[in-house]
Structure formats: structure tokens, C-alpha cells
Coordinates of C-alpha atoms in Angstrom, one line a residue:
Chain A
N1 CA 135.1 108.6 -107.4
A2 CA 132.2 106.2 -107.7
G3 CA 131.4 106.4 -103.9
V4 CA 129.5 103.3 -102.8
T5 CA 128.6 100.7 -105.5
Q6 CA 126.3 97.7 -105.1
T7 CA 125.7 94.7 -107.3
P8 CA 123.3 93.4 -108.5
K9 CA 120.7 96.2 -108.8
F10 CA 117.8 93.7 -109.0
Q11 CA 117.5 90.0 -108.1
V12 CA 114.7 87.5 -107.9
L13 CA 115.3 84.3 -105.9
K14 CA 113.2 81.3 -105.1
T15 CA 112.7 80.3 -101.5
G16 CA 115.8 78.3 -100.3
Q17 CA 118.2 79.7 -102.8
S18 CA 121.4 81.5 -101.7
M19 CA 123.0 84.6 -103.0
T20 CA 125.6 87.2 -102.1
L21 CA 125.1 90.9 -102.4
Q22 CA 128.3 92.8 -103.1
C23 CA 129.2 96.3 -101.9
A24 CA 132.4 98.3 -102.5
Q25 CA 133.5 101.8 -101.6
D26 CA 136.4 103.8 -103.0
M27 CA 136.5 106.5 -100.3
N28 CA 139.0 104.8 -98.0
H29 CA 136.4 104.5 -95.3
N30 CA 136.9 102.3 -92.3
S31 CA 133.3 101.4 -91.4
M32 CA 130.7 99.7 -93.6
Y33 CA 127.1 98.8 -93.1
W34 CA 124.2 96.8 -94.5
Y35 CA 120.6 98.0 -94.1
R36 CA 117.3 96.7 -95.3
Q37 CA 114.2 98.8 -96.1
D38 CA 110.8 97.2 -96.4
P39 CA 107.9 99.1 -98.1
G40 CA 106.8 102.2 -96.2
M41 CA 109.4 101.6 -93.5
G42 CA 112.6 103.3 -92.4
L43 CA 116.0 101.5 -92.8
R44 CA 117.0 98.8 -90.4
L45 CA 120.6 97.9 -89.7
I46 CA 121.5 94.2 -90.5
Y47 CA 125.2 94.1 -89.9
Y48 CA 128.1 96.5 -89.7
S49 CA 131.9 96.5 -89.8
A50 CA 133.6 99.1 -87.7
S51 CA 136.9 98.3 -89.4
E52 CA 138.6 95.8 -91.6
G53 CA 138.5 92.4 -90.0
T54 CA 135.6 93.1 -87.6
T55 CA 131.9 92.6 -88.0
D56 CA 129.0 93.0 -85.6
K57 CA 125.2 92.3 -85.6
G58 CA 122.8 95.1 -86.0
E59 CA 119.1 95.2 -85.4
V60 CA 117.9 92.4 -87.7
P61 CA 120.8 90.0 -88.3
N62 CA 118.9 86.7 -88.5
G63 CA 119.1 84.9 -91.8
Y64 CA 122.2 86.8 -93.0
N65 CA 126.0 86.6 -92.9
V66 CA 128.6 89.1 -93.8
S67 CA 132.2 89.2 -94.9
R68 CA 134.5 92.2 -94.7
L69 CA 136.7 91.0 -97.5
N70 CA 139.1 93.9 -97.3
K71 CA 138.9 97.6 -96.6
R72 CA 136.9 98.3 -99.8
E73 CA 134.4 95.4 -99.8
F74 CA 131.7 94.2 -97.5
S75 CA 129.4 91.4 -98.7
L76 CA 126.0 90.2 -97.4
R77 CA 125.0 86.6 -97.9
L78 CA 121.6 85.0 -97.7
E79 CA 122.2 81.3 -97.2
S80 CA 118.6 80.2 -97.6
A81 CA 116.4 83.0 -98.8
A82 CA 112.9 83.4 -97.4
P83 CA 110.0 85.5 -98.7
S84 CA 110.3 87.7 -95.5
Q85 CA 113.7 88.8 -96.9
T86 CA 112.1 90.5 -99.9
S87 CA 113.3 94.0 -99.4
V88 CA 115.6 96.7 -100.7
Y89 CA 119.1 96.4 -99.4
F90 CA 121.4 99.4 -98.9
C91 CA 125.1 99.4 -98.2
A92 CA 126.8 102.4 -96.6
S93 CA 130.2 103.4 -95.5
S94 CA 131.6 106.1 -93.1
P95 CA 135.0 107.4 -92.1
K96 CA 136.6 106.2 -88.9
G97 CA 134.6 107.3 -85.9
N98 CA 137.1 109.5 -84.3
G99 CA 134.8 111.6 -82.1
L100 CA 134.8 114.5 -84.6
S101 CA 131.5 115.7 -86.1
T102 CA 132.5 114.5 -89.5
D103 CA 131.3 111.0 -89.3
T104 CA 128.7 110.8 -92.1
Q105 CA 127.4 107.6 -93.7
Y106 CA 127.3 107.5 -97.5
F107 CA 124.9 105.1 -99.1
G108 CA 124.9 103.0 -102.3
P109 CA 122.0 102.9 -104.7
G110 CA 120.5 99.7 -103.3
T111 CA 119.7 96.2 -104.4
R112 CA 116.1 95.2 -104.9
L113 CA 115.6 91.6 -103.9
T114 CA 112.4 89.6 -104.4
V115 CA 112.1 86.1 -102.9
L116 CA 109.3 84.0 -104.3
Chain B
D1 CA 120.1 107.0 -79.1
A2 CA 117.1 109.3 -78.4
K3 CA 113.8 108.7 -80.2
T4 CA 112.5 111.3 -82.7
T5 CA 109.0 112.3 -83.7
Q6 CA 108.2 113.7 -87.2
P7 CA 105.0 114.4 -89.0
P8 CA 104.3 111.7 -91.6
S9 CA 103.9 114.1 -94.5
M10 CA 104.1 117.8 -95.6
D11 CA 103.5 119.8 -98.7
C12 CA 105.4 122.8 -99.9
A13 CA 105.0 125.0 -103.0
E14 CA 108.0 125.2 -105.3
G15 CA 110.2 128.2 -104.5
R16 CA 108.9 128.5 -101.0
A17 CA 110.8 127.5 -97.8
A18 CA 110.2 124.1 -96.5
N19 CA 110.3 123.8 -92.7
L20 CA 110.5 120.2 -91.5
P21 CA 110.1 119.8 -87.7
C22 CA 111.5 117.1 -85.5
N23 CA 110.9 116.5 -81.8
H24 CA 113.6 114.8 -79.7
S25 CA 112.6 115.5 -76.2
T26 CA 114.8 112.8 -74.6
I27 CA 118.0 114.0 -76.3
S28 CA 121.1 113.8 -74.2
G29 CA 123.8 116.4 -74.0
N30 CA 126.3 114.4 -76.2
E31 CA 123.8 113.5 -78.9
Y32 CA 123.8 115.1 -82.3
V33 CA 120.9 115.8 -84.6
Y34 CA 121.4 114.4 -88.1
W35 CA 119.2 114.8 -91.2
Y36 CA 119.1 112.5 -94.2
R37 CA 116.7 112.4 -97.1
Q38 CA 115.8 109.6 -99.4
I39 CA 114.6 110.4 -102.9
H40 CA 112.4 107.7 -104.4
S41 CA 114.2 104.5 -105.2
Q42 CA 117.6 105.9 -104.2
G43 CA 119.9 105.5 -101.2
P44 CA 119.6 108.0 -98.3
Q45 CA 121.6 111.2 -98.7
Y46 CA 123.2 113.1 -95.9
I47 CA 122.0 116.7 -95.5
I48 CA 123.3 118.3 -92.3
H49 CA 123.9 117.7 -88.7
G50 CA 124.4 119.8 -85.5
L51 CA 124.9 119.6 -81.7
K52 CA 123.4 122.8 -80.3
N53 CA 124.3 125.7 -82.6
N54 CA 122.4 126.4 -85.8
E55 CA 124.1 125.1 -88.9
T56 CA 123.9 126.0 -92.5
N57 CA 125.4 124.4 -95.6
E58 CA 124.7 124.5 -99.4
M59 CA 121.7 122.2 -99.0
A60 CA 119.8 123.4 -95.9
S61 CA 119.8 125.1 -92.5
L62 CA 119.3 123.3 -89.2
I63 CA 117.7 125.2 -86.3
I64 CA 118.0 123.6 -82.9
T65 CA 116.0 125.0 -80.0
E66 CA 117.9 126.2 -76.9
D67 CA 116.7 123.3 -74.8
R68 CA 117.6 121.0 -77.7
K69 CA 114.3 119.2 -77.5
S70 CA 113.3 120.0 -81.0
S71 CA 114.8 121.1 -84.3
T72 CA 113.7 122.3 -87.7
L73 CA 115.3 121.5 -91.1
I74 CA 114.9 124.4 -93.5
L75 CA 115.1 124.1 -97.3
P76 CA 115.2 127.8 -98.2
H77 CA 113.8 127.5 -101.8
A78 CA 112.3 124.1 -102.3
T79 CA 112.3 122.6 -105.8
L80 CA 110.5 119.6 -107.3
R81 CA 113.8 117.7 -106.9
D82 CA 113.5 118.1 -103.1
T83 CA 110.5 115.8 -103.0
A84 CA 111.7 113.0 -100.8
V85 CA 111.4 111.4 -97.3
Y86 CA 113.3 113.3 -94.7
Y87 CA 114.7 111.5 -91.7
C88 CA 115.7 113.2 -88.4
I89 CA 118.1 111.0 -86.5
V90 CA 119.6 111.6 -83.0
R91 CA 122.8 109.8 -82.2
V92 CA 126.0 109.9 -80.2
L93 CA 129.1 110.0 -82.3
P94 CA 131.1 106.8 -81.8
N95 CA 134.4 106.4 -80.1
T96 CA 137.5 105.7 -82.2
G97 CA 137.4 102.2 -83.7
T98 CA 133.6 101.8 -83.3
A99 CA 131.0 102.2 -86.0
S100 CA 128.5 105.0 -86.3
K101 CA 125.1 103.2 -86.4
L102 CA 122.1 105.1 -87.6
T103 CA 118.6 104.4 -86.5
F104 CA 116.0 105.4 -89.1
G105 CA 112.4 106.0 -88.3
T106 CA 109.7 106.5 -90.9
G107 CA 110.5 110.2 -91.6
T108 CA 108.5 113.0 -93.2
R109 CA 107.4 112.6 -96.8
L110 CA 107.8 116.1 -98.3
Q111 CA 105.9 116.8 -101.5
V112 CA 106.9 119.9 -103.4
T113 CA 104.3 121.1 -105.8
L114 CA 104.1 123.6 -108.6

């Protein structure tokens, strides 16, 4: 079991370039999430997907789009990168929220993105 | 979800117990207390969670006060590998079919020293 994997680990972009961050989980989880973490800050939720085929905005969705490709994969796209999007991006997944106290999020290792 | 307050930093000697406090005075009856930690340059790691009873697992113990307005995470024998930022999060478990969003604050930076 690899858990949650993210690619790439590092990326440098120029302002205006586009790119897609990939995330995959092999735990058969229904829900997936994208967070960003700026230096010295906590994580902020960008988008999430409660289940395959659904996506919803989080706290800071502007400048991003997401695709829940299938149950395993959830990608984050920057259409026109800006320096303000320089950050570390974390993907997470969790089992279906069924009201039991077993709903834990598991995080990937992160993608470090720099926009020049 | 209720707001939490944590000290920005703490030190602990290796081998001693690390006690990390969290205030959540506006917590509601159906909100759980979760703890995650983030070791430098890694993704957050789940530690423990609870509703009103004290909880213990292989990583830590969670002590929740009777009025549920505060809690303490206890690492019984801290090691250098426990140096990390610890996040206390209060949230309602989602209903079926919804997602369990987490709201992270800035946490407590625990430094374990020799």
C-alpha cells in the first residue's frame, strides 16, 4: 500500500504557465482533498471531492480547477500560474463520511511549487 | 467548526512527557477534537481524536476536560522524532456522502531536545 502519492515533488513555473498536479490513493477512499500551505501557515483547503463524480470549493479555490478522474485520482490544475500560488500543495483522502468516528484524512508527501 | 487556541511553541526534553494544550471554549456537543502533526517537509499525520472520553493509542493520549472546553495531547516519552508542528482541530463528523473538511490553524511547534 503506497497510501497517497503525489507528482511531481517539485516544480518551478513562470507566471502565466499552466500545470496539473496529480494525486492518487490506493486505499479505496471515497473522499479526496487538495490543500495549500504557505510558509509559517496552517493548511488551507482549496477543493475537495466527497465522492467520485463530485467536487466542491473549499476556502481558497480561486485560480484552481480540479478533476476527480476516477475513485483513485484527483488532480489540481493551475490554468495561469501566479507568484501568489507559490506554495506547498498537499493531497489527502478519507473514507466515506458515514457518521462513525473513523473518518480520518491521510495526506500525501506534498508538491513544492514555485512560480516566478 | 469551533475555533481552537494553541501556544505557538513548546520545548520538551527527550524521554519526558510532552503535554500539548488546546483551548476550544466554543465547542459544540457534536464536535470532535482531532490532533494531527506535521514533521518538517512532510504531509500532516493523524494522531488521535475523541469526543468526550479520554483516548489512548500507540502514539499518544488525549485528555478532554469534563466541560470539553479544552484538551491536552500527551506524548508519554517524547523522542527527537516527535519534533513537529501539532495541530488541534475541532470538527463535526460529516453525514454520509459529504466530505470531512479539516480547518488547520497554525498549531504548536514542539521542539524535543537532548
